[in-house]
mmCIF file of C-alpha atoms in Angstrom:
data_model
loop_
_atom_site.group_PDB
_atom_site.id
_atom_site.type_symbol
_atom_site.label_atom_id
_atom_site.label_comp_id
_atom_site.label_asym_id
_atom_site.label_seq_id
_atom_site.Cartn_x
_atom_site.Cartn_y
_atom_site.Cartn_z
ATOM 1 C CA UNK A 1 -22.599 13.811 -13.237
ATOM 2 C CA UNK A 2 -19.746 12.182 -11.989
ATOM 3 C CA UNK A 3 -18.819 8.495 -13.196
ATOM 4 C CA UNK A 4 -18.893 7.127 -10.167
ATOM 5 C CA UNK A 5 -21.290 8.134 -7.117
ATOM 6 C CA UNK A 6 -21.086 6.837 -3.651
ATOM 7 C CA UNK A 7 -23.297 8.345 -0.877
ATOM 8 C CA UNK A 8 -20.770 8.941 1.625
ATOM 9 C CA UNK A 9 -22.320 7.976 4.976
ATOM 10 C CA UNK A 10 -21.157 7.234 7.549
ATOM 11 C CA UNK A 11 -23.678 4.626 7.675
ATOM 12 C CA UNK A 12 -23.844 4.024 11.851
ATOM 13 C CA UNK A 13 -25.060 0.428 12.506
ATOM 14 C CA UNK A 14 -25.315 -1.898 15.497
ATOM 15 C CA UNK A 15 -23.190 -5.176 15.858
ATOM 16 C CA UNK A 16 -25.317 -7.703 14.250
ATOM 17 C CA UNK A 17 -26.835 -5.420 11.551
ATOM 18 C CA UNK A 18 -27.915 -5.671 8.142
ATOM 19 C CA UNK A 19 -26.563 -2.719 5.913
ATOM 20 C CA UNK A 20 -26.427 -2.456 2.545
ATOM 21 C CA UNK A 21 -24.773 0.235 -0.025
ATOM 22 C CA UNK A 22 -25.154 1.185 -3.482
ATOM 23 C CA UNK A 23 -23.134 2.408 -6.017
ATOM 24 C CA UNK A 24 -24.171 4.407 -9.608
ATOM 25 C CA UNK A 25 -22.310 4.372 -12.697
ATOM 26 C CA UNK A 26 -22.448 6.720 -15.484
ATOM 27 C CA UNK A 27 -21.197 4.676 -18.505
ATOM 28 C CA UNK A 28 -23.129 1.797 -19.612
ATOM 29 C CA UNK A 29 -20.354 0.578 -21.165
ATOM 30 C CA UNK A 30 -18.805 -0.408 -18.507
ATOM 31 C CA UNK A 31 -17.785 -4.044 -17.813
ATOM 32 C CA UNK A 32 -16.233 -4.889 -14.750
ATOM 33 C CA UNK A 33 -17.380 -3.561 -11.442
ATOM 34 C CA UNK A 34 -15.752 -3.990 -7.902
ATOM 35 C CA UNK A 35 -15.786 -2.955 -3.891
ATOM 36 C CA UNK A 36 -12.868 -2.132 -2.321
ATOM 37 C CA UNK A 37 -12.610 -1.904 1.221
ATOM 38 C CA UNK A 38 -10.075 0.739 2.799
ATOM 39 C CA UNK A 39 -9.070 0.999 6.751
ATOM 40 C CA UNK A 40 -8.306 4.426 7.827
ATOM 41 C CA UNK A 41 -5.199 5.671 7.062
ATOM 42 C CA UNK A 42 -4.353 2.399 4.664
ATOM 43 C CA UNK A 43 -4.499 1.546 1.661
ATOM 44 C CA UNK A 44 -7.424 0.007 -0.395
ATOM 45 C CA UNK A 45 -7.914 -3.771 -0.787
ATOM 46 C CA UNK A 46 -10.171 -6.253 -2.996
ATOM 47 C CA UNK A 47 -13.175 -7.211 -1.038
ATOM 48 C CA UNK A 48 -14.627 -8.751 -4.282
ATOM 49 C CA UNK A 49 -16.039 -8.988 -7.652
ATOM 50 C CA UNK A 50 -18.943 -8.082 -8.625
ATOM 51 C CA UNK A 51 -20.519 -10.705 -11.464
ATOM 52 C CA UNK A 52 -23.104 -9.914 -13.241
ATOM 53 C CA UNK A 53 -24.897 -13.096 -11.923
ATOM 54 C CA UNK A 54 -24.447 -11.809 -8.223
ATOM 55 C CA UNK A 55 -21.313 -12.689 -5.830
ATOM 56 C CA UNK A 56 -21.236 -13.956 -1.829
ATOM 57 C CA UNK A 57 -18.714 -14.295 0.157
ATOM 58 C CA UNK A 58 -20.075 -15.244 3.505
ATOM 59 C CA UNK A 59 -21.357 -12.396 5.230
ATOM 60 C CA UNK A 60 -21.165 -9.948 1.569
ATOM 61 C CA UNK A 61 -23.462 -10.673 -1.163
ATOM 62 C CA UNK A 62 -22.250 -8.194 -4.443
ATOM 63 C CA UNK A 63 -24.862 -7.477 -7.391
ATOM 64 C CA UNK A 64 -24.873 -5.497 -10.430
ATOM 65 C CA UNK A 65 -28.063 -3.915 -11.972
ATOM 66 C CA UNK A 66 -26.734 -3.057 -15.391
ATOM 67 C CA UNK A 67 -30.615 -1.995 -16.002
ATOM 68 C CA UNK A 68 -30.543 0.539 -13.796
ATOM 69 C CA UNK A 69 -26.854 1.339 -13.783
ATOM 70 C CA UNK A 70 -25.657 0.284 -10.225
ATOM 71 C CA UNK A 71 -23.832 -2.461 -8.003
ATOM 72 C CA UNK A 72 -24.927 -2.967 -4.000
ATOM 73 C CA UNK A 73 -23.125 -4.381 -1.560
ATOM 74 C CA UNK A 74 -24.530 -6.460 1.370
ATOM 75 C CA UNK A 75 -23.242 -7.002 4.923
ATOM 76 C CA UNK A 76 -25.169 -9.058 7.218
ATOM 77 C CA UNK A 77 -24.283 -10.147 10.879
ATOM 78 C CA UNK A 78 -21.995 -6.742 11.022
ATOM 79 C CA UNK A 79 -19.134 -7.046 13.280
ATOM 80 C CA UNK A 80 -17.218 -4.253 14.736
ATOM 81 C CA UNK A 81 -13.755 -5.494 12.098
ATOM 82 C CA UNK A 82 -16.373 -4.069 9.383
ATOM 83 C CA UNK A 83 -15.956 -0.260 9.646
ATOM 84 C CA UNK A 84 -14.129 1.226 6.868
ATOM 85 C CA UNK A 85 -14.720 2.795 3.863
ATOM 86 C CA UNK A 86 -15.901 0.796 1.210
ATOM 87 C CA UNK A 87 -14.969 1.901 -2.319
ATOM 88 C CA UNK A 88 -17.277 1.345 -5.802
ATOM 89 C CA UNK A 89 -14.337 0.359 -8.362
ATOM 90 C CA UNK A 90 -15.957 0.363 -11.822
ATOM 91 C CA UNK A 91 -13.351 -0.548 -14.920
ATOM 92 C CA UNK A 92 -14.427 0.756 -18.572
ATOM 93 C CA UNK A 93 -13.989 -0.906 -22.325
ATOM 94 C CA UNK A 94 -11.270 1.031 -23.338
ATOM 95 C CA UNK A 95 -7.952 1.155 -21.609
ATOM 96 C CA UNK A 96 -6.643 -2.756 -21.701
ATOM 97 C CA UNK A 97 -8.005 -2.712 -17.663
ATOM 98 C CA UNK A 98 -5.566 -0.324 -16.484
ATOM 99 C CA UNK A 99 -7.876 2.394 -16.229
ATOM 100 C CA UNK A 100 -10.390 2.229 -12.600
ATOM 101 C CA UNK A 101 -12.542 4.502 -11.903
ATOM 102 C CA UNK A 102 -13.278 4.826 -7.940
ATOM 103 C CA UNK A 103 -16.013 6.146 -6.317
ATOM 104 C CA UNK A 104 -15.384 8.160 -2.890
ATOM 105 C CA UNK A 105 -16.046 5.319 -0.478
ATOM 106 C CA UNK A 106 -18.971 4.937 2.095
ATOM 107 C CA UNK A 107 -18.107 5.252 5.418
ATOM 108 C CA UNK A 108 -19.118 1.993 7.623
ATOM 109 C CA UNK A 109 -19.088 2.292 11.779
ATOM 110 C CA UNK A 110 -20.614 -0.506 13.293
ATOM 111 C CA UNK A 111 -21.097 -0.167 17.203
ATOM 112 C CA UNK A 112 -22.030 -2.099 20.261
ATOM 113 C CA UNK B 1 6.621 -11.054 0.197
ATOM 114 C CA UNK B 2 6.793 -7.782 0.766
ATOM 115 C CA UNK B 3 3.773 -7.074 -1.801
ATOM 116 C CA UNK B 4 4.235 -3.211 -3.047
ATOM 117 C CA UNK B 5 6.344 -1.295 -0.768
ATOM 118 C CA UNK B 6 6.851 3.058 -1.145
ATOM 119 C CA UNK B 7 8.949 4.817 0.459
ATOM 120 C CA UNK B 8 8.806 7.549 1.829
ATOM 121 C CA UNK B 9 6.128 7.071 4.344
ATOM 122 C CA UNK B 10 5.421 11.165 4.851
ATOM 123 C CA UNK B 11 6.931 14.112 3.366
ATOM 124 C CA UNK B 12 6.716 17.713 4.058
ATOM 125 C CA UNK B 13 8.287 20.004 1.200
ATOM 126 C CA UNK B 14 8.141 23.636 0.646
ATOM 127 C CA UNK B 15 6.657 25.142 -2.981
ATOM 128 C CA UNK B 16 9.425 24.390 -5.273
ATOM 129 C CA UNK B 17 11.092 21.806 -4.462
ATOM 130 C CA UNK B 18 11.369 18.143 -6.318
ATOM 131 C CA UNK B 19 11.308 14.635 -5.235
ATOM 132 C CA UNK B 20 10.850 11.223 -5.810
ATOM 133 C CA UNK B 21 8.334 8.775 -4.750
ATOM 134 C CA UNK B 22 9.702 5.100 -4.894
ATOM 135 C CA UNK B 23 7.917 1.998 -5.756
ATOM 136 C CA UNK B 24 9.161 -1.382 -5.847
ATOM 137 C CA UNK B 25 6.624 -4.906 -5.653
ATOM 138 C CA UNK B 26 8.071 -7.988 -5.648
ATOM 139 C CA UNK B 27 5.315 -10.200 -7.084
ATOM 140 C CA UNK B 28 6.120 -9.988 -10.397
ATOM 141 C CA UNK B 29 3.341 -8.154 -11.990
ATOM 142 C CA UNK B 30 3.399 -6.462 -15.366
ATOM 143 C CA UNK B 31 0.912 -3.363 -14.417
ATOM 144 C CA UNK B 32 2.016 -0.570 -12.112
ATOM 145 C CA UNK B 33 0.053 2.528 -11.355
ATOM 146 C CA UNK B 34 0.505 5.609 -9.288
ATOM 147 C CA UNK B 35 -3.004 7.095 -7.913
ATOM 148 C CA UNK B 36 -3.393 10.090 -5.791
ATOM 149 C CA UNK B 37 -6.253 10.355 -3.005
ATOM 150 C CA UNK B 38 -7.977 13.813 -1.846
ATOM 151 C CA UNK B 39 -10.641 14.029 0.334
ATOM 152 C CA UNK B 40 -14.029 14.125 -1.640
ATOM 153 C CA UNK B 41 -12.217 13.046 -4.827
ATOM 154 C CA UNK B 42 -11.535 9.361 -4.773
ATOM 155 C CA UNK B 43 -8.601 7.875 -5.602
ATOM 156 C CA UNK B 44 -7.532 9.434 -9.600
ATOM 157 C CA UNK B 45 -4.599 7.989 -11.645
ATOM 158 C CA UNK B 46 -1.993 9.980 -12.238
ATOM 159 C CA UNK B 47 -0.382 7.573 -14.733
ATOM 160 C CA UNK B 48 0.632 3.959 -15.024
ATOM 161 C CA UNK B 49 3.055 1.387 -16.415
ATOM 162 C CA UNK B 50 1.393 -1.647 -18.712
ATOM 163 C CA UNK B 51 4.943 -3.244 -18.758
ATOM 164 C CA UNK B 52 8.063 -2.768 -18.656
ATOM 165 C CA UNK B 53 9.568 0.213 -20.977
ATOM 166 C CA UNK B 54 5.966 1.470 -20.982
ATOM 167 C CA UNK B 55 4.339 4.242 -19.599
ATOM 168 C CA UNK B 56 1.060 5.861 -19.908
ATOM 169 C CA UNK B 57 -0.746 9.640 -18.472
ATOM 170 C CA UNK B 58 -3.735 8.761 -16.373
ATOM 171 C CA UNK B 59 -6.199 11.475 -14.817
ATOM 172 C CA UNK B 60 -4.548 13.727 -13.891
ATOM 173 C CA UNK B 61 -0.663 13.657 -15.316
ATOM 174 C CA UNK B 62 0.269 17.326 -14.934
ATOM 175 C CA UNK B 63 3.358 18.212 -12.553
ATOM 176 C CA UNK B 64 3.927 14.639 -12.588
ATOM 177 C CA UNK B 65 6.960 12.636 -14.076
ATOM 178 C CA UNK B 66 7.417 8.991 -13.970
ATOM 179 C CA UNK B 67 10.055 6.538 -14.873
ATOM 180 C CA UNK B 68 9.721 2.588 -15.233
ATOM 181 C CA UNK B 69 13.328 1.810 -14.163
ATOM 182 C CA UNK B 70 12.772 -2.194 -14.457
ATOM 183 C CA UNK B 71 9.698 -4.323 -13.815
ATOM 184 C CA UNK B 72 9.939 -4.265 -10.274
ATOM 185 C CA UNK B 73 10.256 -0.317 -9.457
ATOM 186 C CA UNK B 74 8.102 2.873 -11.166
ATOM 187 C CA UNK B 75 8.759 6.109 -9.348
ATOM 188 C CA UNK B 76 6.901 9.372 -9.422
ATOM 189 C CA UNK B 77 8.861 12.699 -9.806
ATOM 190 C CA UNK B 78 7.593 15.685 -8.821
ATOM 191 C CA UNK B 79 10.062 18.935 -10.500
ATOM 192 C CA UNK B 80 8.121 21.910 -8.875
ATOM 193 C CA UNK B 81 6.056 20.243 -6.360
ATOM 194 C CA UNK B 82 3.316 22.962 -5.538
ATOM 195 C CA UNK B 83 0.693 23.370 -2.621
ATOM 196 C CA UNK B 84 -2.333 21.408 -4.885
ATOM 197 C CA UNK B 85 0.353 18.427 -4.599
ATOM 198 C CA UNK B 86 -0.293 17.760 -1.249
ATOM 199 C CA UNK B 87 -2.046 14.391 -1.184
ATOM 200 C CA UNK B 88 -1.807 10.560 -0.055
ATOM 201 C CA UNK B 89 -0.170 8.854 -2.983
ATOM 202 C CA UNK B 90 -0.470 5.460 -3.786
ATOM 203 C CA UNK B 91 1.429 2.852 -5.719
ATOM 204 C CA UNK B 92 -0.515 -0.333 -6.938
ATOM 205 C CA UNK B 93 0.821 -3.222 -9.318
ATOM 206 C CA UNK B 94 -1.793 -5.657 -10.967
ATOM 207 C CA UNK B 95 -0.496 -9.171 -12.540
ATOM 208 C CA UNK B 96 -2.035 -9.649 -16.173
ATOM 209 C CA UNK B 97 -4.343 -11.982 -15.959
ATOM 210 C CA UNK B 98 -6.803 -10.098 -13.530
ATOM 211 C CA UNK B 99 -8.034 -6.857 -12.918
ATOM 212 C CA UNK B 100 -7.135 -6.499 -9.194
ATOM 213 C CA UNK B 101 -5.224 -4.195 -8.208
ATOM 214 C CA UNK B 102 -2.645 -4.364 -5.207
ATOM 215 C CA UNK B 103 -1.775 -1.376 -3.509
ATOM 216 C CA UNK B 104 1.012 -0.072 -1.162
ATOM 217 C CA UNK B 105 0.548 1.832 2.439
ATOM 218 C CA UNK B 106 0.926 5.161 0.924
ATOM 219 C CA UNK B 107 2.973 8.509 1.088
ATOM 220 C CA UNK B 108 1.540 11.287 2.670
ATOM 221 C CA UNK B 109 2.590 14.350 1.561
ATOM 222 C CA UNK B 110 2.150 17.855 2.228
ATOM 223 C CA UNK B 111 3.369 20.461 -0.104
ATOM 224 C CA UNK B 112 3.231 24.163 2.268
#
């Protein structure tokens, strides 16, 4: 099983949609969990943190299920600036934080 | 700021040859890391700096050099560079107190 498992889309939405993704991790030891969004053909970037109490960020609401191993991410109101990949980032105990483990990105297009 | 600049931005080598990826940032982090992304793989550290004078193997090390030449600049050598080599690579630098981690645009390189 890998560490990290993404499905990989693409996920084909209307402007104005509601989509949401998930995100599995293999280690429950895990402690610090992200999404990264990446353009094509750029490089990835922080969209945000993902707290264990839940995370929103105006139109992206983050949450971890430690329970049941995974983190979702939320997009409501999709605009057309939203397709990308989105990346599950998920950082271990051991390795002082240098150490990310990504998943393979879900694929986002959001249409007219 | 720049942010993390690499040059160069594509490279096409034959089976044999060496090179050198550069890496410079200019924010002053501690943290630099070199990752390399493959379709269906995710992105897969091939080894990273904690600070300055330090270096560390990541993922997937093998083929791979690297050299912390001061806290602003970690390159990536590769001696032999062979057809599996062919890859996007990507630098990333991360200040201490956080976990983000901020990337460059990238090298593209094919290895026929």
């Amino acid at each position: 099983r890998k560490e990290v498992e993404q499905d990989p889309g693409p996920f084909n939405v209307p402007e104005g949609a509601t989509v949401a993704f998930n995100c599995t991790y293999s280690n429950s030891a895990s402690q610090s969990f992200f999404w990264y969004r990446q353009d094509c053909r750029k490089e990835p970037k922080l969209l945000m943190s993902v707290y264990s109490s839940g995370n929103e960020d105006g139109r992206f609401t983050a949450q971890l299920n430690r329970a049941s191993q995974y983190i979702s991410l939320l997009i409501r109101d999709s605009k057309l600036s939203d397709s990308a990949t989105y990346l599950c980032v998920v950082i271990g105990l051991t390795g002082g934080g240098n150490k990310l483990t990504f998943g393979t990105g879900t694929q986002l297009k959001v249409e007219l | 700021n720049a942010g993390v600049t690499q040059t160069p931005k594509f490279q096409v080598l034959k089976t044999g040859q060496s090179m050198t990826l550069q890496c410079a940032q200019d924010m002053n982090h501690n943290s630099m890391y070199w990752y390399r992304q493959d379709p269906g793989m995710g992105l897969r550290l091939i080894y990273y700096s904690a600070s300055e004078g330090t270096t560390d193997k990541g993922e997937v090390p093998n083929g791979y050099n690297v050299s912390r030449l001061n806290k602003r600049e970690f390159s990536l050598r590769l001696e032999s560079a062979a057809p599996s080599q062919t890859s996007v690579y990507f630098c990333a630098s991360r200040p201490g107190q956080t976990y983000e981690q901020y990337f460059g645009p990238g090298t593209r390189l094919t290895v026929t």
